[in-house]
Every structure is written in C-alpha cells, then in structure tokens.
mmCIF file of C-alpha atoms in Angstrom:
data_model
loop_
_atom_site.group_PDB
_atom_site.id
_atom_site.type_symbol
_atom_site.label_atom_id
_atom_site.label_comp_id
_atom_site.label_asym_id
_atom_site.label_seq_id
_atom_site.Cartn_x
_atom_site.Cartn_y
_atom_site.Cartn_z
ATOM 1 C CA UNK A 262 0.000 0.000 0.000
ATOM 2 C CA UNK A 263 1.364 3.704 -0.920
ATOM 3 C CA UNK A 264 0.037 5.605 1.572
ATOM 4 C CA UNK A 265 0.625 9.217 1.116
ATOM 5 C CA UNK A 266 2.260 10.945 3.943
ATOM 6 C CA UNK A 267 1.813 14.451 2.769
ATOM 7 C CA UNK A 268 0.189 17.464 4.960
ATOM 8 C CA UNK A 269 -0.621 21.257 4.767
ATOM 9 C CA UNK A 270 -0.024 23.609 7.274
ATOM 10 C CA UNK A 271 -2.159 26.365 5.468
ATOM 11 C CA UNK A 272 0.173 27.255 2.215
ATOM 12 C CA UNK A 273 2.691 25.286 3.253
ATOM 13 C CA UNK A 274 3.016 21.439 2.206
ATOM 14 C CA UNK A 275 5.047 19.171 4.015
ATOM 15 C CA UNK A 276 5.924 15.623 2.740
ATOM 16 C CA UNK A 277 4.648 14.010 5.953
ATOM 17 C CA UNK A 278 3.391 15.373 9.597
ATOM 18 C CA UNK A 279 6.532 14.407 11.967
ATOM 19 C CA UNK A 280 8.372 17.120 12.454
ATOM 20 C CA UNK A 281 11.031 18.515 15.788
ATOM 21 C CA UNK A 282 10.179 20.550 18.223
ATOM 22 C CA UNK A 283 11.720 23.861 18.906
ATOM 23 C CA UNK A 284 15.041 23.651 21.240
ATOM 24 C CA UNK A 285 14.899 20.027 20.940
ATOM 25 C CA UNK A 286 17.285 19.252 17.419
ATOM 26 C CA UNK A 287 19.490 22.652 17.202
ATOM 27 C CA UNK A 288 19.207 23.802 14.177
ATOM 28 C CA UNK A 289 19.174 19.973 12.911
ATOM 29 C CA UNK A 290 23.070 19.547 12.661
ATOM 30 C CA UNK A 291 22.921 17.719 15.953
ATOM 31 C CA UNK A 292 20.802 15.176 14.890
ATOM 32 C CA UNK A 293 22.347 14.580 10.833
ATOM 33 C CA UNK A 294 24.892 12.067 11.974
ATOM 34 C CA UNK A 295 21.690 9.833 13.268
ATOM 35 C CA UNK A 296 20.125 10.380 10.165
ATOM 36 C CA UNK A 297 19.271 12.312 7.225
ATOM 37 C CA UNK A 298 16.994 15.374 8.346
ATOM 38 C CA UNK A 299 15.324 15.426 4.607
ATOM 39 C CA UNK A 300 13.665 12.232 5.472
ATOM 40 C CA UNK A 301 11.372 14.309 7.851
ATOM 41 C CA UNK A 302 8.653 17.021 7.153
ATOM 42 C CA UNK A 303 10.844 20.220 8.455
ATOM 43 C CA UNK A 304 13.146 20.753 11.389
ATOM 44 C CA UNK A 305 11.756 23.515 13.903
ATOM 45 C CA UNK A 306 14.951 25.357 15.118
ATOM 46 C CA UNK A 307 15.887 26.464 18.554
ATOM 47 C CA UNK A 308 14.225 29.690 19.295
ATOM 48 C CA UNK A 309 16.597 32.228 17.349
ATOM 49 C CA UNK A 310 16.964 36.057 18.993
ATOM 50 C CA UNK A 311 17.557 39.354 17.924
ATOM 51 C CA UNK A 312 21.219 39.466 19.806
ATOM 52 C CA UNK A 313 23.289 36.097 21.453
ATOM 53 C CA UNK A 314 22.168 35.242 24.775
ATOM 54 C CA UNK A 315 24.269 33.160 27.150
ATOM 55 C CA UNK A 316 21.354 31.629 29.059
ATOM 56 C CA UNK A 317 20.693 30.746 33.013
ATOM 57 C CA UNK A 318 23.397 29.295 34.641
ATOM 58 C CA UNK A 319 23.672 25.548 35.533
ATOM 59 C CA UNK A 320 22.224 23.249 36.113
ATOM 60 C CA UNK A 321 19.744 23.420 33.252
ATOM 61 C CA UNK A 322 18.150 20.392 33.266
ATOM 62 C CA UNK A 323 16.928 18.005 35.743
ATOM 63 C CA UNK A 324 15.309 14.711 35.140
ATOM 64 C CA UNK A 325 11.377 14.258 36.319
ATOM 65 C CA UNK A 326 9.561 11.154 36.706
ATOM 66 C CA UNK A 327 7.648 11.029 33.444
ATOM 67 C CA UNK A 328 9.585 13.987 31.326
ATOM 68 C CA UNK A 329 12.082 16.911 31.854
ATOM 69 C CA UNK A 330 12.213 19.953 33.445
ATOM 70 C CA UNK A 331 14.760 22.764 31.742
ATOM 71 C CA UNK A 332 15.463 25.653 32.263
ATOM 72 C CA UNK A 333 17.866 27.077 29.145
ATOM 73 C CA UNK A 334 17.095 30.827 29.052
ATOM 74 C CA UNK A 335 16.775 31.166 25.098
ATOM 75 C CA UNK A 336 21.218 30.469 25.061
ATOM 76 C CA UNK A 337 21.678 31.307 21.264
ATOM 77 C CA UNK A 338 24.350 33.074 19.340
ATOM 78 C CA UNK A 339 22.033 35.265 18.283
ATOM 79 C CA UNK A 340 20.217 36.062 14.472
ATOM 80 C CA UNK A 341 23.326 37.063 12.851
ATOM 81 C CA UNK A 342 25.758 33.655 13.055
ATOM 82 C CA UNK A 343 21.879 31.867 12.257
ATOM 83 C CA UNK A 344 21.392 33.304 9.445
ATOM 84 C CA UNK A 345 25.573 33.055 8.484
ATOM 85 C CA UNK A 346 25.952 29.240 9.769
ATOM 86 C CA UNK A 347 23.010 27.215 10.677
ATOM 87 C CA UNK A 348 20.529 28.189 8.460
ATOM 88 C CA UNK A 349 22.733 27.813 5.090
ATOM 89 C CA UNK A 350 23.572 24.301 6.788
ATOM 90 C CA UNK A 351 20.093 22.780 7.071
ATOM 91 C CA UNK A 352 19.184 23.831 3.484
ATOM 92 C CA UNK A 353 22.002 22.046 1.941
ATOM 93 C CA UNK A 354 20.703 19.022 3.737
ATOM 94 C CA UNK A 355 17.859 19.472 2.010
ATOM 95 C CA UNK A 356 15.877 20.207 5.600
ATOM 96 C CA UNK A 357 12.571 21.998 5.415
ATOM 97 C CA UNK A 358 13.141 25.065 7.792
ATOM 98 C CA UNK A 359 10.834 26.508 10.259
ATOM 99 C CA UNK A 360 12.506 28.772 12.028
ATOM 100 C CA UNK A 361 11.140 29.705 15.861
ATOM 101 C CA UNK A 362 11.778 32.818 16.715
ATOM 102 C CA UNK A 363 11.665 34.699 20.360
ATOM 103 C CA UNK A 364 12.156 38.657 21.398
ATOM 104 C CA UNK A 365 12.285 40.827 24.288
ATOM 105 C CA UNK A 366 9.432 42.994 22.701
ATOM 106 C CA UNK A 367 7.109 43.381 20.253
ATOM 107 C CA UNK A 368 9.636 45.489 18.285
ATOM 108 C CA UNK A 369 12.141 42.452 18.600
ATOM 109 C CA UNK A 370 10.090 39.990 17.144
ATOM 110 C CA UNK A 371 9.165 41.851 14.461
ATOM 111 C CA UNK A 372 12.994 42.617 13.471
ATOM 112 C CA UNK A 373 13.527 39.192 13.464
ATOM 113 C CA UNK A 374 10.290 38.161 11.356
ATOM 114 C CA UNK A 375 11.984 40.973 8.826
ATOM 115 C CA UNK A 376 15.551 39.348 8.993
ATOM 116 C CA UNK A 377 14.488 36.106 8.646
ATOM 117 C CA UNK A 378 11.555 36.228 6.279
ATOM 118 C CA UNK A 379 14.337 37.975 3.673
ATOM 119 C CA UNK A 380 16.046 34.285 3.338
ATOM 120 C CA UNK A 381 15.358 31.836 0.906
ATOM 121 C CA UNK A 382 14.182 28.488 1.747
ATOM 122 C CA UNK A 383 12.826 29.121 5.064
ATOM 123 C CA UNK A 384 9.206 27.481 5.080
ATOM 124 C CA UNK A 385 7.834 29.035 8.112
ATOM 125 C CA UNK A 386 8.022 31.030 11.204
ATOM 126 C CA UNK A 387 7.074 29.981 14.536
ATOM 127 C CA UNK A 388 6.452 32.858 17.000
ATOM 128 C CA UNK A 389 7.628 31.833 20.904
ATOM 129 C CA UNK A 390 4.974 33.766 22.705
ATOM 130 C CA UNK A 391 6.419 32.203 26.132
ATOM 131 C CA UNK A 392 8.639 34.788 26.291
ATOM 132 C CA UNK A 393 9.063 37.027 29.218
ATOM 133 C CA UNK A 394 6.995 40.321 28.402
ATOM 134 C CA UNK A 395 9.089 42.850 29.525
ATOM 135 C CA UNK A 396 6.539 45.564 29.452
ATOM 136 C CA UNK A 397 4.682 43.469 31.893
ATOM 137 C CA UNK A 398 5.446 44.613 35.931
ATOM 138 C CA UNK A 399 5.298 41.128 37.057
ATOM 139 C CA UNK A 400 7.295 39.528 34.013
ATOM 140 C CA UNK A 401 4.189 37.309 32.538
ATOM 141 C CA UNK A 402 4.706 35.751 29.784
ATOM 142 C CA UNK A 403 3.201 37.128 26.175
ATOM 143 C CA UNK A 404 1.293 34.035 25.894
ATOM 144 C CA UNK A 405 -0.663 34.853 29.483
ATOM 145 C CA UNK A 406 -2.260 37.668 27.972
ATOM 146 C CA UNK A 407 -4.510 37.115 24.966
ATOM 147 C CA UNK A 408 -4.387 40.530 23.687
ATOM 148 C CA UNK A 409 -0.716 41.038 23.929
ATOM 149 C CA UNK A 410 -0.121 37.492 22.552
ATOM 150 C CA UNK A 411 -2.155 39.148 19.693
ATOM 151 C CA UNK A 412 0.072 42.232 19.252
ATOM 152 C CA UNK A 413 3.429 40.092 18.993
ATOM 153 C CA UNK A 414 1.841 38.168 16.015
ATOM 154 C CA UNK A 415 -0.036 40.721 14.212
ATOM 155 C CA UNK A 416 3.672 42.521 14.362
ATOM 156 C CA UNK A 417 5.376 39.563 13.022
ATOM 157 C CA UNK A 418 2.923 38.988 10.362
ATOM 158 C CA UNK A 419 3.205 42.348 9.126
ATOM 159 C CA UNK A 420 6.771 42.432 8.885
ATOM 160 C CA UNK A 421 7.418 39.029 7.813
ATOM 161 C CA UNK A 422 7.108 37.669 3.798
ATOM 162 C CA UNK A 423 2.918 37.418 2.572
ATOM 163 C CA UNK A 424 3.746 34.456 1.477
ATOM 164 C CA UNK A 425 5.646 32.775 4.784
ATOM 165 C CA UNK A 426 3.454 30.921 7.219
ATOM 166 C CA UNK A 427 3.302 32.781 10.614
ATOM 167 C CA UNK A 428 2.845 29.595 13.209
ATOM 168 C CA UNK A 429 1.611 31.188 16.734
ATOM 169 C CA UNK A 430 3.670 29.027 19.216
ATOM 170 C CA UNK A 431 0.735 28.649 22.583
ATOM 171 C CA UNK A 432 0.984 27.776 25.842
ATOM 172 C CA UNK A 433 -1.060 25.174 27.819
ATOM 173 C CA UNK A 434 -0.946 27.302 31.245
ATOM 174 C CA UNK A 435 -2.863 30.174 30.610
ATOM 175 C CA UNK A 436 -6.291 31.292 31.406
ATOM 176 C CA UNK A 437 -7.909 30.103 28.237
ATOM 177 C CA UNK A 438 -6.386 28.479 25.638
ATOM 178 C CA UNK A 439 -8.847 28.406 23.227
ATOM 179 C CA UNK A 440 -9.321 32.407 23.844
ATOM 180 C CA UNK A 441 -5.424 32.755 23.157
ATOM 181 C CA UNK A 442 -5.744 30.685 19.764
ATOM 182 C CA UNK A 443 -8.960 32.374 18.820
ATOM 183 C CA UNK A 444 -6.885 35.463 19.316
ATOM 184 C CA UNK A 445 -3.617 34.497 17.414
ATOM 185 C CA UNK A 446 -5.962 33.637 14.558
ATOM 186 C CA UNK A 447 -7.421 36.973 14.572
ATOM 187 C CA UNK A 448 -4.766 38.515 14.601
ATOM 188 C CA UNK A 449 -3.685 36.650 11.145
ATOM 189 C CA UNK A 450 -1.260 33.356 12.447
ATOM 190 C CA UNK A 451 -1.495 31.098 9.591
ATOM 191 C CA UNK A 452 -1.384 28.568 11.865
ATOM 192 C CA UNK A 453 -1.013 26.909 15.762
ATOM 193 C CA UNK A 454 1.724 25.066 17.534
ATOM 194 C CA UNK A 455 0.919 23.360 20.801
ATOM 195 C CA UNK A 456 1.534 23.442 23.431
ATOM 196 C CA UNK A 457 4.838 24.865 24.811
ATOM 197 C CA UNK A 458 6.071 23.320 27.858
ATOM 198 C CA UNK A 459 4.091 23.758 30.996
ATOM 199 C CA UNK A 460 5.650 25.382 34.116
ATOM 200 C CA UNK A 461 6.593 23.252 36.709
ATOM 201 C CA UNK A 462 9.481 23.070 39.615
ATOM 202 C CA UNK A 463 11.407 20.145 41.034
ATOM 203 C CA UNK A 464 13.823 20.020 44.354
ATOM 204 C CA UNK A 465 17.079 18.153 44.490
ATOM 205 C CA UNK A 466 16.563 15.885 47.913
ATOM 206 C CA UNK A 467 20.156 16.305 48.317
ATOM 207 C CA UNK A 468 20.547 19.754 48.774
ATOM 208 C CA UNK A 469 16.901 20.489 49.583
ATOM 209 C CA UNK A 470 16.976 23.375 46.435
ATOM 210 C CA UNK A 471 15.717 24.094 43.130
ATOM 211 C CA UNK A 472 16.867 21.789 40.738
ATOM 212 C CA UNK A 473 17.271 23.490 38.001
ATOM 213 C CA UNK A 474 18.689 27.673 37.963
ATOM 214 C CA UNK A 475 15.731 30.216 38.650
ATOM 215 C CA UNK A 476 13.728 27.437 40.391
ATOM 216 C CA UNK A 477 10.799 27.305 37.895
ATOM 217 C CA UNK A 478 11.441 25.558 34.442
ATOM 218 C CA UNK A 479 9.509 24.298 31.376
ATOM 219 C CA UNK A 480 7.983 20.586 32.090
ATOM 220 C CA UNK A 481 8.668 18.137 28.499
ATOM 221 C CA UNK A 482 7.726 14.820 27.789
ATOM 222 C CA UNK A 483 5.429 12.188 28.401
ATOM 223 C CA UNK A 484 3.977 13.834 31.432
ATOM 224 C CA UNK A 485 2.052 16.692 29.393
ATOM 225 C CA UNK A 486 1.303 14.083 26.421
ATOM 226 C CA UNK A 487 -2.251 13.948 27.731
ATOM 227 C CA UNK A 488 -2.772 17.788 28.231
ATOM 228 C CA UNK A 489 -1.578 18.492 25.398
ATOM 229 C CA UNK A 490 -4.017 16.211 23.114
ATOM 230 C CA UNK A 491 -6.762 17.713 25.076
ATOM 231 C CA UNK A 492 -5.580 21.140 23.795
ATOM 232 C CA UNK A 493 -5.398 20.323 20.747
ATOM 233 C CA UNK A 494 -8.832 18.858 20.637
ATOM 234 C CA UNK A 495 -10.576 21.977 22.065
ATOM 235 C CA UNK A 496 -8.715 24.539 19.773
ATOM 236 C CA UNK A 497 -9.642 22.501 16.377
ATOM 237 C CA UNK A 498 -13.289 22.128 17.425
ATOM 238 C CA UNK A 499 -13.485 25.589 18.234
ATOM 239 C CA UNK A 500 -11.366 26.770 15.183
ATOM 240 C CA UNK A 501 -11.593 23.554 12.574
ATOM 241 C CA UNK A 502 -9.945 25.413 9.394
ATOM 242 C CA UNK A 503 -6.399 26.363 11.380
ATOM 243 C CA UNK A 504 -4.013 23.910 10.687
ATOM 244 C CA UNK A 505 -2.108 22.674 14.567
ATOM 245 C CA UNK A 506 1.407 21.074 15.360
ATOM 246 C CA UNK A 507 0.557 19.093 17.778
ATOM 247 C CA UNK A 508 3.457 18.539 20.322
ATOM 248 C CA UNK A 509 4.080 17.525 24.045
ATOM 249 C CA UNK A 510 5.728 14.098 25.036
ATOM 250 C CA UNK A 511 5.793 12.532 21.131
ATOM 251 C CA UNK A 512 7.448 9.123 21.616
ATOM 252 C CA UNK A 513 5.768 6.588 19.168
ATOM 253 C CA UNK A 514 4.168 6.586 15.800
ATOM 254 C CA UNK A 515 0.687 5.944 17.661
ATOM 255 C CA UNK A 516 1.130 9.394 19.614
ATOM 256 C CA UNK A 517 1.308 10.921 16.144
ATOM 257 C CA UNK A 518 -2.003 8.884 15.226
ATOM 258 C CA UNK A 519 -3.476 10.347 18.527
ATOM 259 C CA UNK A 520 -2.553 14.112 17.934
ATOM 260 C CA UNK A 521 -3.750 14.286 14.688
ATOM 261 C CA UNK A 522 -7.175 12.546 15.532
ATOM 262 C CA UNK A 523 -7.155 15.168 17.674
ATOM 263 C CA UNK A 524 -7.067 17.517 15.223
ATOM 264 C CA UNK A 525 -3.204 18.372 14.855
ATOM 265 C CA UNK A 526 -2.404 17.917 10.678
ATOM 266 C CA UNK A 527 2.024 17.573 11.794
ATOM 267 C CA UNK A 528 3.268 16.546 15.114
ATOM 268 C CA UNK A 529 6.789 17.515 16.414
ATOM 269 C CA UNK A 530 9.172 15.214 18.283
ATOM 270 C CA UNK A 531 10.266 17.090 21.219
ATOM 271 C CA UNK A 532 12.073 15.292 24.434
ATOM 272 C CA UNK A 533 12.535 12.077 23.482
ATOM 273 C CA UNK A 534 15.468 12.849 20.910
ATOM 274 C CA UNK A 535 17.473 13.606 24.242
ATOM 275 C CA UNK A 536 17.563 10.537 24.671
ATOM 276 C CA UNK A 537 16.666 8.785 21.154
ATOM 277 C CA UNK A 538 18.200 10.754 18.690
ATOM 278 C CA UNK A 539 17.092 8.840 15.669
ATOM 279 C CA UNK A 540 13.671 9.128 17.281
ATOM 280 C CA UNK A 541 12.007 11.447 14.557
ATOM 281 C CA UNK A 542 12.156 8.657 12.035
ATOM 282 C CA UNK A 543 11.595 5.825 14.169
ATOM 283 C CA UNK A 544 8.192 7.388 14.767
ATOM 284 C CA UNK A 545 7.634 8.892 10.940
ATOM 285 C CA UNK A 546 8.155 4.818 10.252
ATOM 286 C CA UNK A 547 6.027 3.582 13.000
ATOM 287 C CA UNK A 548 3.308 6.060 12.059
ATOM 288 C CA UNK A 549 2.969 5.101 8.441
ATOM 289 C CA UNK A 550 3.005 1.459 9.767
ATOM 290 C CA UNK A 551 -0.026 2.543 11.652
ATOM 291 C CA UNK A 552 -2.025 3.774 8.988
ATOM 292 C CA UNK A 553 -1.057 0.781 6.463
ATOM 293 C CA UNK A 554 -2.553 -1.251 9.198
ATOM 294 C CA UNK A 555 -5.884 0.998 9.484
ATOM 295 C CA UNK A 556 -5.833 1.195 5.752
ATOM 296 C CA UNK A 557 -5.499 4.632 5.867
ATOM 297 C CA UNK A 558 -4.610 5.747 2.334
ATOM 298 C CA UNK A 559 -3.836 9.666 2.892
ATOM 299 C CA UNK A 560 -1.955 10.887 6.329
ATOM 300 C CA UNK A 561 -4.445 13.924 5.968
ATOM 301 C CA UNK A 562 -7.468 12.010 6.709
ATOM 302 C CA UNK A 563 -6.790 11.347 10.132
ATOM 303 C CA UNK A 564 -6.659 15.081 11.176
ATOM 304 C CA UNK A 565 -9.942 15.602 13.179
ATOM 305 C CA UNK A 566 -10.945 11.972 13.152
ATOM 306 C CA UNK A 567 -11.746 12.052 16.890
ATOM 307 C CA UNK A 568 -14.328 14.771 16.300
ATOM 308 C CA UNK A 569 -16.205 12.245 13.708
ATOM 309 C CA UNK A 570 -18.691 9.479 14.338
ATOM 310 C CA UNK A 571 -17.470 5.563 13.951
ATOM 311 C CA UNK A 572 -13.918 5.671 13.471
ATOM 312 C CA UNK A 573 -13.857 9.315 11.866
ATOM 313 C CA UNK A 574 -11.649 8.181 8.780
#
C-alpha cells in the first residue's frame, strides 16, 4: 500500500506530519549524523533572537519522573551567526526550515520576522509567545495575555514575507487556551503550535533546592502528552480550518495517530530525541506502519478523526 504521507499547514506542504520541536534538534546539525533530516517534514529550530544570549546558569536540566524539566534561558548566538551558519547548513541538507523565533518585545520579534523572512528556503516562522513580556510589571509571559499574545503576532505577520506561514507558538498554562488561539488567529497566524512546555518546579533531595537555575522551568515529555491532546482537541473544534502542530511528550508513531485525531495535521518530536536521537524517524516509520494497518490511504485524513462518528476516517 502507498500511503501518502503528505500534509498542509495552510500554504505550506510538508511531505509528511513528523516534524522537531523547537530547542529540541538545534538547528538539525545535531541530529544529521543519526540520520538524514530530509527524510522528515521540516526541522523547527531552537528559538533564534535578535542578539546572542548566554542563558541561566547551571544546572539546566533536571530529570522528572515522566519527562524533563529545563530551564535554558533562550542560550543562542544570536540572528546574525543563524542566518551566516546554521541556516545555510540545514538547506544544503535538504531540511525543510521553520525557524522559531523569540524577542524581548514586540519590536524584537518583528525585526527578526523581517531578517528572517528575507532568506530563501525558510518554510515558516514559529512565533515563541512564552517569552518574558518585559513591558509586563510582574514579568508574565506574552502568551498569558490574549491581547498582547495578539500584538506580537499581528507585528510579526506584518513584517514578515505574505507568502511565509506565521505559526503562533501557545501555551497550555494560561487562562484560556482556546481564547489565546482564537486570538492568534485573529490577529492573522497562519497557523497553531501546541503546546509549549508547561511550568513546573522540582527540588534536588540532596541539597533540599531548586533543581534546576531560577527554580521554575519548562515541564517536556510524556507527562504533558495527555494535556496536550486535550488542547489540541478543544482549539480545532473551536477553530476547525487552522491547521495545529501538535506537540508535548511525542514518543511513538501511535502518539502521532493520537494528535492528529485530535485535530493536529504535523506533530513535532520534542524530548525524546534527548535521549533517542534517531527518534524522529523511528516514529515517521512507526506512524505510516499505523495507517497501512488501518488502511489509511492519505496521512491527511486522520486530522480531526476524533471529532467524527465511527472511526472518523
């Protein structure tokens, strides 16, 4: 059976759905030794800023019973060396590139949607709205408030290529989720990735403190897997004609089957290439051995199938 893998994310077509999360594959070079990075839809790069950041000190990372917790701080040398070195490296691997990007401000992301929308052979952008809002007294993220969550979008969409996909990146802890999407849409995203990693805090029983710098960090893997379907699921039944990345604690072919019956049409790999590195193909494998044994012709027809009667495909 050829089963056809291929997916839209509004405009743009990837050849199938699995695709890496942001900060979890570089800007792909890590992960080319493993193997080849054109064998998957696109690789979602690190969150790229304006000017290089050195991070939060160590420690940065600290294992959890069921995922991660990390704490990185947006490290990054910055747009600059990007565009000079890694993004001319994962287009001569013949890598689909959608680029994540994350500012101080409103005036910062739309720089960067400017600089980077000016290359060739980027695909898409992905906007980090779980940055830090500086203009906000008690440092709340963009993606907290729906209306300022708006403004960083409608910025980068109006500085960044007509043609580019503009991918609102959302966050699961937040008053309303479905409110924040509704907004993002509004305010012209192309598109949804979800959900971002959820806030969380663990304690070394050693030393009785934080264990990771800053005490709070971003909670990965298989933990938020469930939250993060049920995200999914509300923002495509509210808003059924935005295409979703699904994402949060990917580790089989089947949890790709289960986001996009959800009603995500790609799925990124996030946390588990830590630890797996060949892990994005492994699961683009395992997926399309999934849907030859559903006899599932097209990968599309599966997005939404949990909000259809019988089997939905």
């Amino acid at each position: 059976m050829n089963t056809d893998l291929r997916v839209r994310l509004g405009a743009l077509e990837l050849p199938n759905p699995v695709v890496t999360a942001a900060g979890c594959a570089g800007s792909g070079r890590e992960l080319a030794q493993f193997f080849d990075i054109a064998e998957i839809g696109a690789v979602t790069t690190k969150s790229v800023m304006l000017e290089p950041h050195a991070g939060r000190p160590a420690p940065r990372m600290a294992e959890t019973p069921s995922g991660m917790l990390s704490t990185t701080g947006m490290q990054g040398p910055g747009v600059d060396v990007f565009l000079q070195r890694d993004l001319p490296w994962l287009l001569s691997r013949g890598g689909r590139a959608i680029i994540s990007v994350a500012g101080s401000g409103t005036a910062e992301f739309g720089e960067l949607a400017r600089r980077i929308s000016a290359e060739p052979g980027v695909d898409a952008i992905e906007v980090n709205l779980s940055c830090p809002d500086p203009a906000d007294p008690d440092g709340r993220r963009f993606a907290d408030d729906a209306a300022r969550a708006a403004a960083v979008v409608s910025t980068v969409r109006s500085h960044a290529r007509s043609d580019l996909p503009v991918l609102a990146k959302l966050a699961a802890d937040v008053p309303d989720v479905v409110a924040l999407a509704t907004a993002c849409v509004e305010a012209r995203a192309d598109g949804l990735s979800m959900i971002n990693t959820v806030r969380g805090m663990a304690v070394d029983p050693r030393t009785l403190r934080p264990a990771v710098a800053g005490g709070i960090g971003g909670l990965s893997g298989p933990a938020i897997r469930p939250l993060a379907v049920g995200c999914v699921y509300r923002v495509h039944e509210a808003l059924p004609e935005v295409p979703i990345i699904g994402m949060g604690g990917v580790r089989t072919g089947a949890d790709v089957v289960e986001f996009m019956a959800a009603g995500a049409s790609a799925v990124a790999v996030g946390t588990v290439n830590f630890s797996d590195p060949s892990a994005c193909v492994r699961v683009l494998r395992e997926f399309t051995e999934a849907l030859e044994s559903r006899g599932v012709p097209r990968a599309a027809d599966l997005v939404g199938a949990a909000h259809r009667p019988g089997t939905g495909v």
